[in-house]
mmCIF file of C-alpha atoms in Angstrom:
data_model
loop_
_atom_site.group_PDB
_atom_site.id
_atom_site.type_symbol
_atom_site.label_atom_id
_atom_site.label_comp_id
_atom_site.label_asym_id
_atom_site.label_seq_id
_atom_site.Cartn_x
_atom_site.Cartn_y
_atom_site.Cartn_z
ATOM 1 C CA TYR A 1 0.403 19.740 -41.303
ATOM 2 C CA ALA A 2 -1.276 22.968 -40.170
ATOM 3 C CA LYS A 3 0.314 24.891 -43.142
ATOM 4 C CA LEU A 4 -1.113 22.246 -45.650
ATOM 5 C CA ALA A 5 -4.322 21.883 -43.828
ATOM 6 C CA ALA A 6 -5.016 25.906 -44.186
ATOM 7 C CA ASP A 7 -4.138 25.860 -47.793
ATOM 8 C CA PRO A 8 -6.901 25.269 -50.355
ATOM 9 C CA ARG A 9 -4.156 23.640 -52.774
ATOM 10 C CA THR A 10 -3.400 20.747 -50.039
ATOM 11 C CA GLN A 11 -6.437 20.553 -47.866
ATOM 12 C CA GLY A 12 -7.899 17.737 -49.701
ATOM 13 C CA PHE A 13 -4.518 15.608 -50.008
ATOM 14 C CA LEU A 14 -4.708 15.278 -46.208
ATOM 15 C CA GLN A 15 -7.742 12.894 -46.294
ATOM 16 C CA GLN A 16 -5.968 10.734 -48.599
ATOM 17 C CA PRO A 17 -4.199 7.906 -46.571
ATOM 18 C CA ASP A 18 -1.378 7.423 -49.241
ATOM 19 C CA TYR A 19 -0.220 11.016 -49.147
ATOM 20 C CA VAL A 20 -0.399 11.178 -45.523
ATOM 21 C CA GLN A 21 1.736 8.050 -45.332
ATOM 22 C CA MET A 22 4.052 9.855 -47.907
ATOM 23 C CA LEU A 23 4.563 12.721 -45.643
ATOM 24 C CA SER A 24 5.006 10.308 -42.441
ATOM 25 C CA MET A 25 7.937 8.668 -44.519
ATOM 26 C CA LEU A 26 9.534 12.036 -45.409
ATOM 27 C CA GLN A 27 9.437 13.090 -41.973
ATOM 28 C CA GLN A 28 10.905 9.685 -40.508
ATOM 29 C CA ASN A 29 13.687 9.610 -43.492
ATOM 30 C CA PRO A 30 14.155 12.621 -45.573
ATOM 31 C CA SER A 31 16.247 10.284 -48.066
ATOM 32 C CA ASN A 32 13.245 8.948 -49.442
ATOM 33 C CA LEU A 33 12.506 12.047 -51.404
ATOM 34 C CA SER A 34 13.247 10.401 -54.779
ATOM 35 C CA GLN A 35 10.629 8.090 -54.378
ATOM 36 C CA PHE A 36 7.818 10.784 -54.753
ATOM 37 C CA LEU A 37 9.263 12.921 -57.017
ATOM 38 C CA ALA A 38 6.886 11.660 -59.660
ATOM 39 C CA ASP A 39 3.910 12.563 -57.626
ATOM 40 C CA PRO A 40 2.358 16.001 -58.694
ATOM 41 C CA ARG A 41 1.194 16.396 -54.990
ATOM 42 C CA PHE A 42 4.780 16.557 -53.680
ATOM 43 C CA GLN A 43 5.619 19.711 -55.815
ATOM 44 C CA THR A 44 2.432 21.136 -54.717
ATOM 45 C CA THR A 45 3.334 20.487 -50.934
ATOM 46 C CA LEU A 46 6.804 21.945 -51.291
ATOM 47 C CA SER A 47 5.194 25.085 -52.904
ATOM 48 C CA VAL A 48 2.855 25.243 -49.930
ATOM 49 C CA ILE A 49 5.583 24.847 -47.615
ATOM 50 C CA LEU A 50 8.310 27.035 -48.707
ATOM 51 C CA GLY A 51 5.901 29.867 -50.178
ATOM 52 C CA VAL A 52 7.463 29.479 -53.681
ATOM 53 C CA ASP A 53 5.462 29.077 -56.857
ATOM 54 C CA PHE A 54 6.925 26.281 -58.905
ATOM 55 C CA SER A 55 4.360 26.079 -61.620
ATOM 56 C CA ALA A 56 6.382 28.085 -63.891
ATOM 57 C CA GLY A 57 9.621 26.949 -65.690
ATOM 58 C CA GLY A 58 8.503 23.389 -65.424
ATOM 59 C CA GLY A 59 8.236 23.242 -61.711
ATOM 60 C CA MET A 60 11.295 22.634 -59.188
ATOM 61 C CA PHE A 61 12.329 19.347 -60.656
ATOM 62 C CA PRO A 62 12.135 19.503 -64.520
ATOM 63 C CA GLY A 63 11.064 16.155 -66.256
ATOM 64 C CA ALA A 64 9.933 14.586 -62.928
ATOM 65 C CA GLY A 65 6.798 12.571 -63.437
ATOM 66 C CA GLU A 66 7.602 11.914 -67.308
ATOM 67 C CA THR A 67 8.018 8.726 -68.704
ATOM 68 C CA PRO A 68 11.536 8.068 -70.101
ATOM 69 C CA GLY A 69 11.888 8.793 -73.944
ATOM 70 C CA ALA A 70 8.460 10.599 -74.011
ATOM 71 C CA ALA A 71 8.147 13.914 -75.298
ATOM 72 C CA PRO A 72 7.568 16.729 -72.632
ATOM 73 C CA GLN A 73 3.940 17.901 -71.848
ATOM 74 C CA THR A 74 3.100 21.282 -73.095
ATOM 75 C CA THR A 75 -0.274 21.567 -71.776
ATOM 76 C CA SER A 76 -1.723 21.280 -68.167
ATOM 77 C CA ALA A 77 -5.035 20.370 -66.773
ATOM 78 C CA PRO A 78 -7.914 23.143 -67.042
ATOM 79 C CA THR A 79 -8.336 24.886 -63.888
ATOM 80 C CA GLY A 80 -10.767 23.496 -61.557
ATOM 81 C CA ALA A 81 -10.297 19.702 -63.149
ATOM 82 C CA LYS A 82 -10.072 16.909 -60.892
ATOM 83 C CA PRO A 83 -6.476 15.636 -60.655
ATOM 84 C CA THR A 84 -6.041 12.149 -62.433
ATOM 85 C CA TYR A 85 -3.411 10.732 -59.928
ATOM 86 C CA SER A 86 -6.182 9.804 -57.388
ATOM 87 C CA SER A 87 -10.162 9.244 -57.715
ATOM 88 C CA ARG A 88 -10.281 9.430 -54.047
ATOM 89 C CA ALA A 89 -9.146 13.196 -53.478
ATOM 90 C CA GLY A 90 -11.179 15.064 -50.967
ATOM 91 C CA ALA A 91 -13.293 12.238 -50.224
ATOM 92 C CA LYS A 92 -13.290 10.369 -46.517
ATOM 93 C CA SER A 93 -11.917 6.797 -46.634
ATOM 94 C CA ASN A 94 -14.741 4.770 -44.678
ATOM 95 C CA PRO A 95 -13.565 0.961 -44.698
ATOM 96 C CA ALA A 96 -16.301 -1.133 -43.959
ATOM 97 C CA PRO A 97 -16.471 -2.912 -40.705
ATOM 98 C CA ALA A 98 -14.990 -6.416 -40.730
ATOM 99 C CA PRO A 99 -17.486 -8.912 -39.994
ATOM 100 C CA GLU A 100 -17.245 -10.747 -36.853
ATOM 101 C CA PRO A 101 -16.123 -14.193 -36.944
ATOM 102 C CA GLU A 102 -18.340 -17.014 -36.753
ATOM 103 C CA LEU A 103 -18.545 -18.735 -33.523
ATOM 104 C CA SER A 104 -17.109 -22.304 -33.438
ATOM 105 C CA GLU A 105 -19.858 -25.070 -32.283
ATOM 106 C CA ALA A 106 -17.863 -25.468 -28.980
ATOM 107 C CA ASP A 107 -17.996 -21.685 -28.350
ATOM 108 C CA LYS A 108 -21.832 -21.763 -29.152
ATOM 109 C CA GLU A 109 -22.149 -24.505 -26.473
ATOM 110 C CA LYS A 110 -20.152 -22.553 -24.136
ATOM 111 C CA GLN A 111 -22.363 -19.525 -24.707
ATOM 112 C CA LEU A 112 -25.310 -21.738 -24.060
ATOM 113 C CA GLY A 113 -23.656 -22.804 -20.997
ATOM 114 C CA ASN A 114 -22.863 -19.484 -19.802
ATOM 115 C CA GLU A 115 -26.601 -18.277 -20.315
ATOM 116 C CA ALA A 116 -27.729 -21.339 -18.122
ATOM 117 C CA TYR A 117 -24.863 -20.270 -15.538
ATOM 118 C CA LYS A 118 -26.036 -17.037 -14.902
ATOM 119 C CA LYS A 119 -29.984 -18.285 -14.455
ATOM 120 C CA LYS A 120 -28.205 -20.646 -11.915
ATOM 121 C CA ASP A 121 -29.501 -23.536 -14.289
ATOM 122 C CA PHE A 122 -26.481 -25.574 -13.208
ATOM 123 C CA GLU A 123 -27.480 -28.933 -14.666
ATOM 124 C CA THR A 124 -28.175 -27.460 -18.129
ATOM 125 C CA ALA A 125 -24.823 -25.461 -17.949
ATOM 126 C CA LEU A 126 -22.918 -28.436 -16.974
ATOM 127 C CA LYS A 127 -24.426 -30.257 -20.253
ATOM 128 C CA HIS A 128 -23.473 -27.586 -22.521
ATOM 129 C CA TYR A 129 -19.828 -27.317 -21.126
ATOM 130 C CA ASP A 130 -19.579 -31.047 -21.638
ATOM 131 C CA ASN A 131 -20.677 -30.687 -25.256
ATOM 132 C CA ALA A 132 -18.211 -27.909 -25.619
ATOM 133 C CA ILE A 133 -15.241 -30.099 -24.141
ATOM 134 C CA GLU A 134 -16.196 -32.944 -26.265
ATOM 135 C CA LEU A 135 -16.209 -30.721 -29.546
ATOM 136 C CA ASP A 136 -12.728 -29.098 -28.289
ATOM 137 C CA VAL A 137 -10.577 -30.778 -25.543
ATOM 138 C CA THR A 138 -7.712 -28.212 -25.925
ATOM 139 C CA ASN A 139 -9.603 -25.250 -24.685
ATOM 140 C CA LEU A 140 -9.273 -25.251 -20.985
ATOM 141 C CA THR A 141 -11.924 -22.316 -20.487
ATOM 142 C CA TYR A 142 -14.646 -24.952 -21.098
ATOM 143 C CA LEU A 143 -13.036 -26.913 -18.144
ATOM 144 C CA THR A 144 -12.726 -23.766 -15.870
ATOM 145 C CA ASN A 145 -16.335 -22.890 -16.437
ATOM 146 C CA LYS A 146 -17.544 -26.387 -15.459
ATOM 147 C CA ALA A 147 -15.418 -26.416 -12.511
ATOM 148 C CA ALA A 148 -17.014 -22.946 -11.677
ATOM 149 C CA VAL A 149 -20.636 -24.843 -11.817
ATOM 150 C CA PHE A 150 -19.188 -27.787 -9.345
ATOM 151 C CA PHE A 151 -17.880 -24.930 -6.970
ATOM 152 C CA GLU A 152 -21.394 -23.688 -6.896
ATOM 153 C CA GLN A 153 -22.937 -26.951 -6.195
ATOM 154 C CA GLY A 154 -20.495 -27.514 -3.279
ATOM 155 C CA ARG A 155 -18.903 -30.451 -5.578
ATOM 156 C CA LEU A 156 -15.615 -29.223 -4.217
ATOM 157 C CA ASP A 157 -13.556 -32.465 -5.013
ATOM 158 C CA GLU A 158 -14.887 -32.620 -8.551
ATOM 159 C CA CYS A 159 -14.094 -28.685 -9.100
ATOM 160 C CA ARG A 160 -10.543 -29.468 -7.910
ATOM 161 C CA GLU A 161 -10.160 -32.271 -9.977
ATOM 162 C CA VAL A 162 -11.427 -30.317 -13.154
ATOM 163 C CA CYS A 163 -9.175 -27.395 -12.453
ATOM 164 C CA VAL A 164 -6.176 -29.521 -12.213
ATOM 165 C CA LYS A 165 -7.012 -31.132 -15.735
ATOM 166 C CA ALA A 166 -7.470 -27.477 -16.928
ATOM 167 C CA VAL A 167 -4.000 -26.509 -15.759
ATOM 168 C CA ASP A 168 -2.374 -29.633 -17.245
ATOM 169 C CA ILE A 169 -4.259 -28.900 -20.726
ATOM 170 C CA GLY A 170 -3.054 -24.987 -20.615
ATOM 171 C CA ARG A 171 0.593 -25.838 -19.943
ATOM 172 C CA GLU A 172 0.308 -28.365 -22.906
ATOM 173 C CA GLN A 173 -1.498 -26.052 -25.317
ATOM 174 C CA HIS A 174 0.754 -23.089 -24.154
ATOM 175 C CA ALA A 175 -2.414 -21.172 -23.205
ATOM 176 C CA ASP A 176 -2.826 -17.608 -22.071
ATOM 177 C CA PHE A 177 -1.215 -17.436 -18.272
ATOM 178 C CA LYS A 178 -4.492 -15.461 -17.174
ATOM 179 C CA HIS A 179 -6.595 -18.592 -18.006
ATOM 180 C CA ILE A 180 -4.043 -20.863 -16.053
ATOM 181 C CA SER A 181 -3.919 -18.221 -13.232
ATOM 182 C CA LYS A 182 -7.516 -18.529 -12.916
ATOM 183 C CA ALA A 183 -7.758 -22.525 -12.688
ATOM 184 C CA LEU A 184 -5.076 -22.233 -9.983
ATOM 185 C CA GLY A 185 -6.851 -19.601 -8.067
ATOM 186 C CA ARG A 186 -10.091 -21.770 -8.116
ATOM 187 C CA ILE A 187 -8.185 -24.908 -6.583
ATOM 188 C CA GLY A 188 -7.034 -22.501 -3.912
ATOM 189 C CA SER A 189 -10.913 -21.113 -3.373
ATOM 190 C CA VAL A 190 -11.664 -24.952 -3.103
ATOM 191 C CA HIS A 191 -9.107 -25.506 -0.207
ATOM 192 C CA TYR A 192 -10.312 -22.156 1.532
ATOM 193 C CA LYS A 193 -14.048 -23.336 1.191
ATOM 194 C CA LYS A 194 -12.810 -26.348 3.075
ATOM 195 C CA GLU A 195 -11.004 -24.204 5.573
ATOM 196 C CA GLU A 196 -7.504 -25.817 4.791
ATOM 197 C CA TYR A 197 -6.024 -22.669 4.775
ATOM 198 C CA GLU A 198 -2.359 -23.763 4.243
ATOM 199 C CA GLU A 199 -3.139 -25.481 1.055
ATOM 200 C CA ALA A 200 -5.245 -22.608 0.002
ATOM 201 C CA ILE A 201 -2.528 -20.089 0.635
ATOM 202 C CA LYS A 202 -0.121 -22.551 -1.451
ATOM 203 C CA TRP A 203 -2.570 -22.651 -4.430
ATOM 204 C CA PHE A 204 -3.253 -18.816 -4.210
ATOM 205 C CA ASN A 205 0.481 -18.106 -4.444
ATOM 206 C CA LYS A 206 0.876 -20.226 -7.598
ATOM 207 C CA SER A 207 -2.009 -18.361 -9.186
ATOM 208 C CA LEU A 208 -0.586 -14.792 -8.433
ATOM 209 C CA ALA A 209 2.792 -16.184 -9.704
ATOM 210 C CA GLU A 210 0.937 -16.709 -13.255
ATOM 211 C CA HIS A 211 -1.079 -13.494 -12.867
ATOM 212 C CA ARG A 212 -1.849 -10.907 -10.148
ATOM 213 C CA THR A 213 -5.608 -10.229 -9.719
ATOM 214 C CA PRO A 214 -7.145 -8.123 -6.760
ATOM 215 C CA ASP A 215 -9.557 -10.936 -5.878
ATOM 216 C CA ILE A 216 -6.901 -13.545 -5.609
ATOM 217 C CA LEU A 217 -4.549 -11.421 -3.657
ATOM 218 C CA LYS A 218 -7.573 -10.561 -1.390
ATOM 219 C CA LYS A 219 -8.191 -14.306 -0.673
ATOM 220 C CA GLN A 220 -4.673 -14.940 -0.034
ATOM 221 C CA LEU A 221 -4.358 -12.186 2.588
ATOM 222 C CA GLN A 222 -7.621 -13.468 4.139
ATOM 223 C CA ALA A 223 -6.320 -17.129 4.353
ATOM 224 C CA THR A 224 -2.868 -15.752 5.849
ATOM 225 C CA LYS A 225 -4.740 -13.929 8.401
ATOM 226 C CA ILE A 226 -6.864 -16.845 9.527
ATOM 227 C CA LEU A 227 -3.971 -19.231 9.667
ATOM 228 C CA GLU A 228 -1.648 -16.958 11.590
ATOM 229 C CA GLU A 229 -4.588 -16.425 14.220
ATOM 230 C CA ARG A 230 -5.385 -20.168 14.438
ATOM 231 C CA GLN A 231 -1.623 -20.849 14.631
ATOM 232 C CA ARG A 232 -1.480 -18.147 17.617
ATOM 233 C CA GLN A 233 -4.573 -19.686 19.381
ATOM 234 C CA ALA A 234 -3.083 -23.287 19.039
ATOM 235 C CA TYR A 235 0.054 -21.754 20.806
ATOM 236 C CA LEU A 236 -1.722 -20.465 23.730
ATOM 237 C CA SER A 237 -1.224 -22.153 27.197
ATOM 238 C CA PRO A 238 -1.627 -20.319 30.655
ATOM 239 C CA GLU A 239 0.251 -22.984 32.305
ATOM 240 C CA ILE A 240 3.435 -22.575 30.142
ATOM 241 C CA ALA A 241 3.163 -18.891 30.205
ATOM 242 C CA LEU A 242 3.293 -19.409 34.107
ATOM 243 C CA GLU A 243 6.266 -21.316 34.026
ATOM 244 C CA GLU A 244 7.971 -19.063 31.710
ATOM 245 C CA LYS A 245 7.018 -15.880 33.867
ATOM 246 C CA THR A 246 8.650 -17.893 36.723
ATOM 247 C CA LYS A 247 11.807 -18.439 34.938
ATOM 248 C CA GLY A 248 11.958 -14.847 33.978
ATOM 249 C CA ASN A 249 11.705 -13.638 37.449
ATOM 250 C CA GLU A 250 14.301 -15.901 38.492
ATOM 251 C CA ALA A 251 16.575 -14.533 35.905
ATOM 252 C CA TYR A 252 15.665 -10.845 36.544
ATOM 253 C CA HIS A 253 16.787 -11.346 40.434
ATOM 254 C CA LYS A 254 20.143 -12.704 39.126
ATOM 255 C CA GLY A 255 20.539 -9.716 37.108
ATOM 256 C CA ASP A 256 20.595 -11.749 33.887
ATOM 257 C CA TYR A 257 18.132 -9.335 32.259
ATOM 258 C CA PRO A 258 18.531 -10.615 28.471
ATOM 259 C CA THR A 259 17.452 -14.214 29.493
ATOM 260 C CA ALA A 260 14.552 -12.708 31.548
ATOM 261 C CA ILE A 261 13.548 -10.982 28.590
ATOM 262 C CA THR A 262 13.556 -14.179 26.486
ATOM 263 C CA HIS A 263 11.230 -15.861 28.951
ATOM 264 C CA TYR A 264 8.678 -12.924 29.600
ATOM 265 C CA THR A 265 8.395 -12.749 25.737
ATOM 266 C CA GLU A 266 7.605 -16.412 25.604
ATOM 267 C CA SER A 267 5.247 -16.014 28.566
ATOM 268 C CA VAL A 268 3.391 -13.260 26.518
ATOM 269 C CA LYS A 269 2.910 -15.441 23.393
ATOM 270 C CA ARG A 270 1.514 -18.218 25.458
ATOM 271 C CA ASN A 271 -0.832 -15.860 27.417
ATOM 272 C CA PRO A 272 -0.990 -12.296 25.777
ATOM 273 C CA ASP A 273 -3.691 -11.023 28.274
ATOM 274 C CA ASP A 274 -1.450 -10.876 31.575
ATOM 275 C CA PRO A 275 -0.464 -7.136 32.133
ATOM 276 C CA LYS A 276 2.004 -8.154 34.925
ATOM 277 C CA VAL A 277 4.336 -9.983 32.374
ATOM 278 C CA TYR A 278 4.532 -6.955 30.117
ATOM 279 C CA SER A 279 5.113 -4.711 33.335
ATOM 280 C CA ASN A 280 7.984 -7.119 34.378
ATOM 281 C CA ARG A 281 9.513 -7.156 30.579
ATOM 282 C CA ALA A 282 9.319 -3.288 30.734
ATOM 283 C CA ALA A 283 11.479 -3.255 33.757
ATOM 284 C CA CYS A 284 14.151 -5.559 31.974
ATOM 285 C CA TYR A 285 13.909 -3.108 29.002
ATOM 286 C CA THR A 286 14.653 -0.330 31.269
ATOM 287 C CA LYS A 287 17.842 -1.822 32.765
ATOM 288 C CA VAL A 288 19.352 -2.673 29.318
ATOM 289 C CA ALA A 289 18.513 0.892 28.108
ATOM 290 C CA GLU A 290 16.138 -0.215 25.537
ATOM 291 C CA PHE A 291 13.589 2.456 26.753
ATOM 292 C CA ARG A 292 11.403 2.472 23.868
ATOM 293 C CA LEU A 293 10.477 -1.101 24.048
ATOM 294 C CA GLY A 294 9.820 -0.563 27.702
ATOM 295 C CA LEU A 295 7.469 2.043 26.938
ATOM 296 C CA ALA A 296 5.627 -0.064 24.550
ATOM 297 C CA ASP A 297 5.056 -2.706 26.943
ATOM 298 C CA CYS A 298 4.061 0.052 29.450
ATOM 299 C CA ASP A 299 1.239 0.926 26.920
ATOM 300 C CA THR A 300 0.173 -2.751 26.329
ATOM 301 C CA VAL A 301 -0.194 -2.885 30.065
ATOM 302 C CA LEU A 302 -2.238 0.143 30.506
ATOM 303 C CA LYS A 303 -4.397 -0.954 27.846
ATOM 304 C CA LEU A 304 -5.019 -4.353 29.067
ATOM 305 C CA ASP A 305 -5.601 -2.998 32.801
ATOM 306 C CA PRO A 306 -6.076 0.946 32.898
ATOM 307 C CA THR A 307 -6.087 0.513 36.682
ATOM 308 C CA PHE A 308 -2.553 -0.962 36.887
ATOM 309 C CA VAL A 309 -0.601 1.488 39.122
ATOM 310 C CA LYS A 310 2.683 -0.163 38.531
ATOM 311 C CA GLY A 311 2.192 0.429 34.898
ATOM 312 C CA PHE A 312 1.932 4.318 35.243
ATOM 313 C CA THR A 313 4.787 4.593 37.421
ATOM 314 C CA ARG A 314 7.252 2.318 35.391
ATOM 315 C CA LYS A 315 6.072 4.523 32.423
ATOM 316 C CA GLY A 316 7.071 7.706 34.407
ATOM 317 C CA MET A 317 10.473 6.453 35.013
ATOM 318 C CA ILE A 318 11.092 5.531 31.541
ATOM 319 C CA HIS A 319 9.919 8.931 30.306
ATOM 320 C CA LEU A 320 12.686 10.421 32.817
ATOM 321 C CA ALA A 321 15.391 8.330 31.542
ATOM 322 C CA LEU A 322 14.413 9.766 28.024
ATOM 323 C CA LYS A 323 14.625 13.215 29.498
ATOM 324 C CA GLU A 324 10.744 13.826 29.107
ATOM 325 C CA PRO A 325 10.023 15.346 32.317
ATOM 326 C CA SER A 326 6.566 16.553 31.120
ATOM 327 C CA LYS A 327 5.432 12.917 30.030
ATOM 328 C CA ALA A 328 6.708 11.564 33.177
ATOM 329 C CA LEU A 329 4.852 14.004 35.364
ATOM 330 C CA ALA A 330 1.469 13.021 33.591
ATOM 331 C CA ALA A 331 2.341 9.428 34.145
ATOM 332 C CA PHE A 332 2.999 9.723 37.877
ATOM 333 C CA GLN A 333 -0.009 12.040 38.275
ATOM 334 C CA ASP A 334 -2.275 9.477 36.711
ATOM 335 C CA ALA A 335 -0.738 6.920 39.295
ATOM 336 C CA LEU A 336 -1.475 9.207 42.211
ATOM 337 C CA ALA A 337 -5.282 9.530 40.619
ATOM 338 C CA LEU A 338 -5.361 5.938 41.451
ATOM 339 C CA ASP A 339 -3.348 5.611 44.472
ATOM 340 C CA PRO A 340 -3.001 8.952 46.315
ATOM 341 C CA THR A 341 -0.556 7.517 49.036
ATOM 342 C CA ASN A 342 1.793 5.647 46.466
ATOM 343 C CA THR A 343 5.239 6.942 47.413
ATOM 344 C CA GLU A 344 6.888 5.825 44.048
ATOM 345 C CA ALA A 345 4.525 8.164 42.058
ATOM 346 C CA GLN A 346 5.209 10.900 44.913
ATOM 347 C CA ALA A 347 8.919 10.634 44.444
ATOM 348 C CA GLY A 348 8.670 10.521 40.680
ATOM 349 C CA ILE A 349 6.709 13.837 40.563
ATOM 350 C CA ARG A 350 9.594 15.646 42.543
ATOM 351 C CA LYS A 351 12.350 13.985 40.136
ATOM 352 C CA SER A 352 9.975 15.297 37.095
ATOM 353 C CA TYR A 353 10.541 18.772 38.426
ATOM 354 C CA GLU A 354 14.521 18.351 38.537
ATOM 355 C CA THR A 355 16.603 18.806 35.522
ATOM 356 C CA PRO A 356 20.179 18.392 35.289
ATOM 357 C CA THR A 357 22.090 21.858 35.419
ATOM 358 C CA THR A 358 23.699 22.630 31.896
ATOM 359 C CA THR A 359 26.434 24.812 31.453
ATOM 360 C CA MET A 360 25.234 27.527 28.816
ATOM 361 C CA THR A 361 26.841 30.881 27.565
ATOM 362 C CA ASP A 362 25.093 34.214 27.990
ATOM 363 C CA ALA A 363 24.288 34.077 24.330
ATOM 364 C CA GLU A 364 22.736 30.461 24.508
ATOM 365 C CA ARG A 365 20.728 31.711 27.551
ATOM 366 C CA GLU A 366 19.377 34.610 25.431
ATOM 367 C CA GLN A 367 18.510 32.206 22.722
ATOM 368 C CA VAL A 368 16.537 29.948 25.125
ATOM 369 C CA ALA A 369 14.736 32.937 26.546
ATOM 370 C CA GLN A 370 13.813 34.385 23.054
ATOM 371 C CA ARG A 371 12.538 30.956 21.922
ATOM 372 C CA ALA A 372 10.515 30.382 25.095
ATOM 373 C CA MET A 373 8.788 33.739 24.996
ATOM 374 C CA SER A 374 7.576 33.315 21.351
ATOM 375 C CA ASP A 375 5.433 30.323 23.050
ATOM 376 C CA PRO A 376 1.974 32.090 23.769
ATOM 377 C CA GLU A 377 1.458 29.816 26.832
ATOM 378 C CA VAL A 378 4.746 30.664 28.175
ATOM 379 C CA GLN A 379 3.900 34.560 27.575
ATOM 380 C CA SER A 380 0.715 34.260 29.485
ATOM 381 C CA ILE A 381 2.381 32.376 32.482
ATOM 382 C CA MET A 382 5.317 35.182 32.882
ATOM 383 C CA GLN A 383 2.658 38.081 32.700
ATOM 384 C CA ASP A 384 0.554 36.422 35.531
ATOM 385 C CA PRO A 385 1.123 38.578 38.478
ATOM 386 C CA ALA A 386 0.373 35.702 40.733
ATOM 387 C CA MET A 387 2.997 33.508 38.922
ATOM 388 C CA ARG A 388 5.860 36.149 39.008
ATOM 389 C CA THR A 389 5.090 36.204 42.852
ATOM 390 C CA ILE A 390 5.481 32.539 43.129
ATOM 391 C CA LEU A 391 8.690 32.346 41.068
ATOM 392 C CA ASN A 392 10.213 35.307 43.244
ATOM 393 C CA GLN A 393 9.227 33.198 46.512
ATOM 394 C CA MET A 394 10.899 29.939 44.922
ATOM 395 C CA GLN A 395 14.011 31.815 44.220
ATOM 396 C CA GLU A 396 14.379 33.623 47.449
ATOM 397 C CA ASP A 397 13.341 30.420 49.576
ATOM 398 C CA PRO A 398 13.928 26.981 47.862
ATOM 399 C CA ARG A 399 11.607 25.377 50.265
ATOM 400 C CA ALA A 400 8.701 26.976 49.106
ATOM 401 C CA VAL A 401 9.022 25.135 45.888
ATOM 402 C CA ARG A 402 7.104 21.972 47.339
ATOM 403 C CA GLU A 403 4.301 23.994 48.752
ATOM 404 C CA HIS A 404 3.516 25.460 45.367
ATOM 405 C CA LEU A 405 4.002 22.064 43.569
ATOM 406 C CA ARG A 406 1.277 20.684 45.476
ATOM 407 C CA ASN A 407 -1.112 22.791 43.541
ATOM 408 C CA PRO A 408 -1.669 20.831 40.364
ATOM 409 C CA VAL A 409 -2.492 24.086 38.102
ATOM 410 C CA ILE A 410 0.458 26.160 39.481
ATOM 411 C CA GLY A 411 2.541 22.768 39.083
ATOM 412 C CA ALA A 412 1.692 22.216 35.419
ATOM 413 C CA LYS A 413 2.769 25.930 34.734
ATOM 414 C CA ILE A 414 5.767 25.591 36.598
ATOM 415 C CA GLN A 415 6.855 22.698 34.584
ATOM 416 C CA LYS A 416 6.067 24.465 31.398
ATOM 417 C CA LEU A 417 8.595 27.059 32.276
ATOM 418 C CA VAL A 418 11.033 24.105 33.190
ATOM 419 C CA ASP A 419 10.470 22.474 29.867
ATOM 420 C CA SER A 420 10.827 25.771 27.840
ATOM 421 C CA GLY A 421 14.422 26.068 29.477
ATOM 422 C CA LEU A 422 13.472 29.542 31.367
ATOM 423 C CA ILE A 423 13.988 28.098 34.640
ATOM 424 C CA SER A 424 15.600 25.033 36.257
ATOM 425 C CA MET A 425 15.259 23.163 39.407
ATOM 426 C CA ARG A 426 17.711 20.839 41.435
#
């Protein structure tokens, strides 16, 4: 097309729809070639594309374009004369815009109703929508518009009744599924307005099954959220929660941890604001090695009551079980901040500094040391003369460890070296 557009012999042809259609047909199916041999533009096109002059010798296809039995033409059109095969050569095709279809009487009434609705003149809108329905009983949009007026007026039962009728007519007339979806969604909105959320969800789902729209999906999610919260609130019972907690304690003392978890879980459903139950369940999870679940319960405990010391100590013990001594140390220190004499937290801190002895080859130790010394914080600690003195004392006299660990700043540095693998303590 670029070559044809650049050549003055074929520029004008590209403005002719029938010529462009000819090129398209040849491009899709070259076997159509014979259909266009009689068109003089075809030879000119080939001449431009191939760079060959076919004007001499009768052209590429002698006799092409001649009427069967007629004498061959010996003269050609004068230079500059307009081709006789098309009076539209070089002219743009500007078809006149199609006239807009005239509105039916029913649609005119609907339009008047819409204008009144926008002005909140609902009685006038209803009158026009009723006129439209009388003129055309098969168009469900007149009914859904009428239902919209009822909804705005708070006439919810009438709105629902009209929407149901609209859906029935839409099914009978095989109407656009989007219009049916709109009617179903409006029924859902009626139930939502009446706080009948279960019914609202049912109708919103029916609407979404026909056609998914962001508005209906948002309403469905809102109704679901409200319904779930209502059901949760209705399920609450401090009395039953206490009974389940007692049963859980009994099962725990018997060593029946799965049963205890079941009762504690029911207890928190009945009363989700009691941190002790979450703490008890965390203990059960620890017993059955479900450490991450136990950790989540400890976090809930501390969210409900940030001063619950047992929540911190239990969290610390779980971190120890997960081989996370730094996190365990932080939890035990938080417990001591609340209760400086808490023996469980004190013992936990000592355990946090103890790591199992592992057997490593010299090459493995070298790799650990290189990795550790790439940490700027470790480098700073190891370059501190005071810390090097302390580390030497700890190596010569293990009893000095406890003295140094009482200092939280030194203890944190020692723990960093333990975590990096540079030192170990037993």
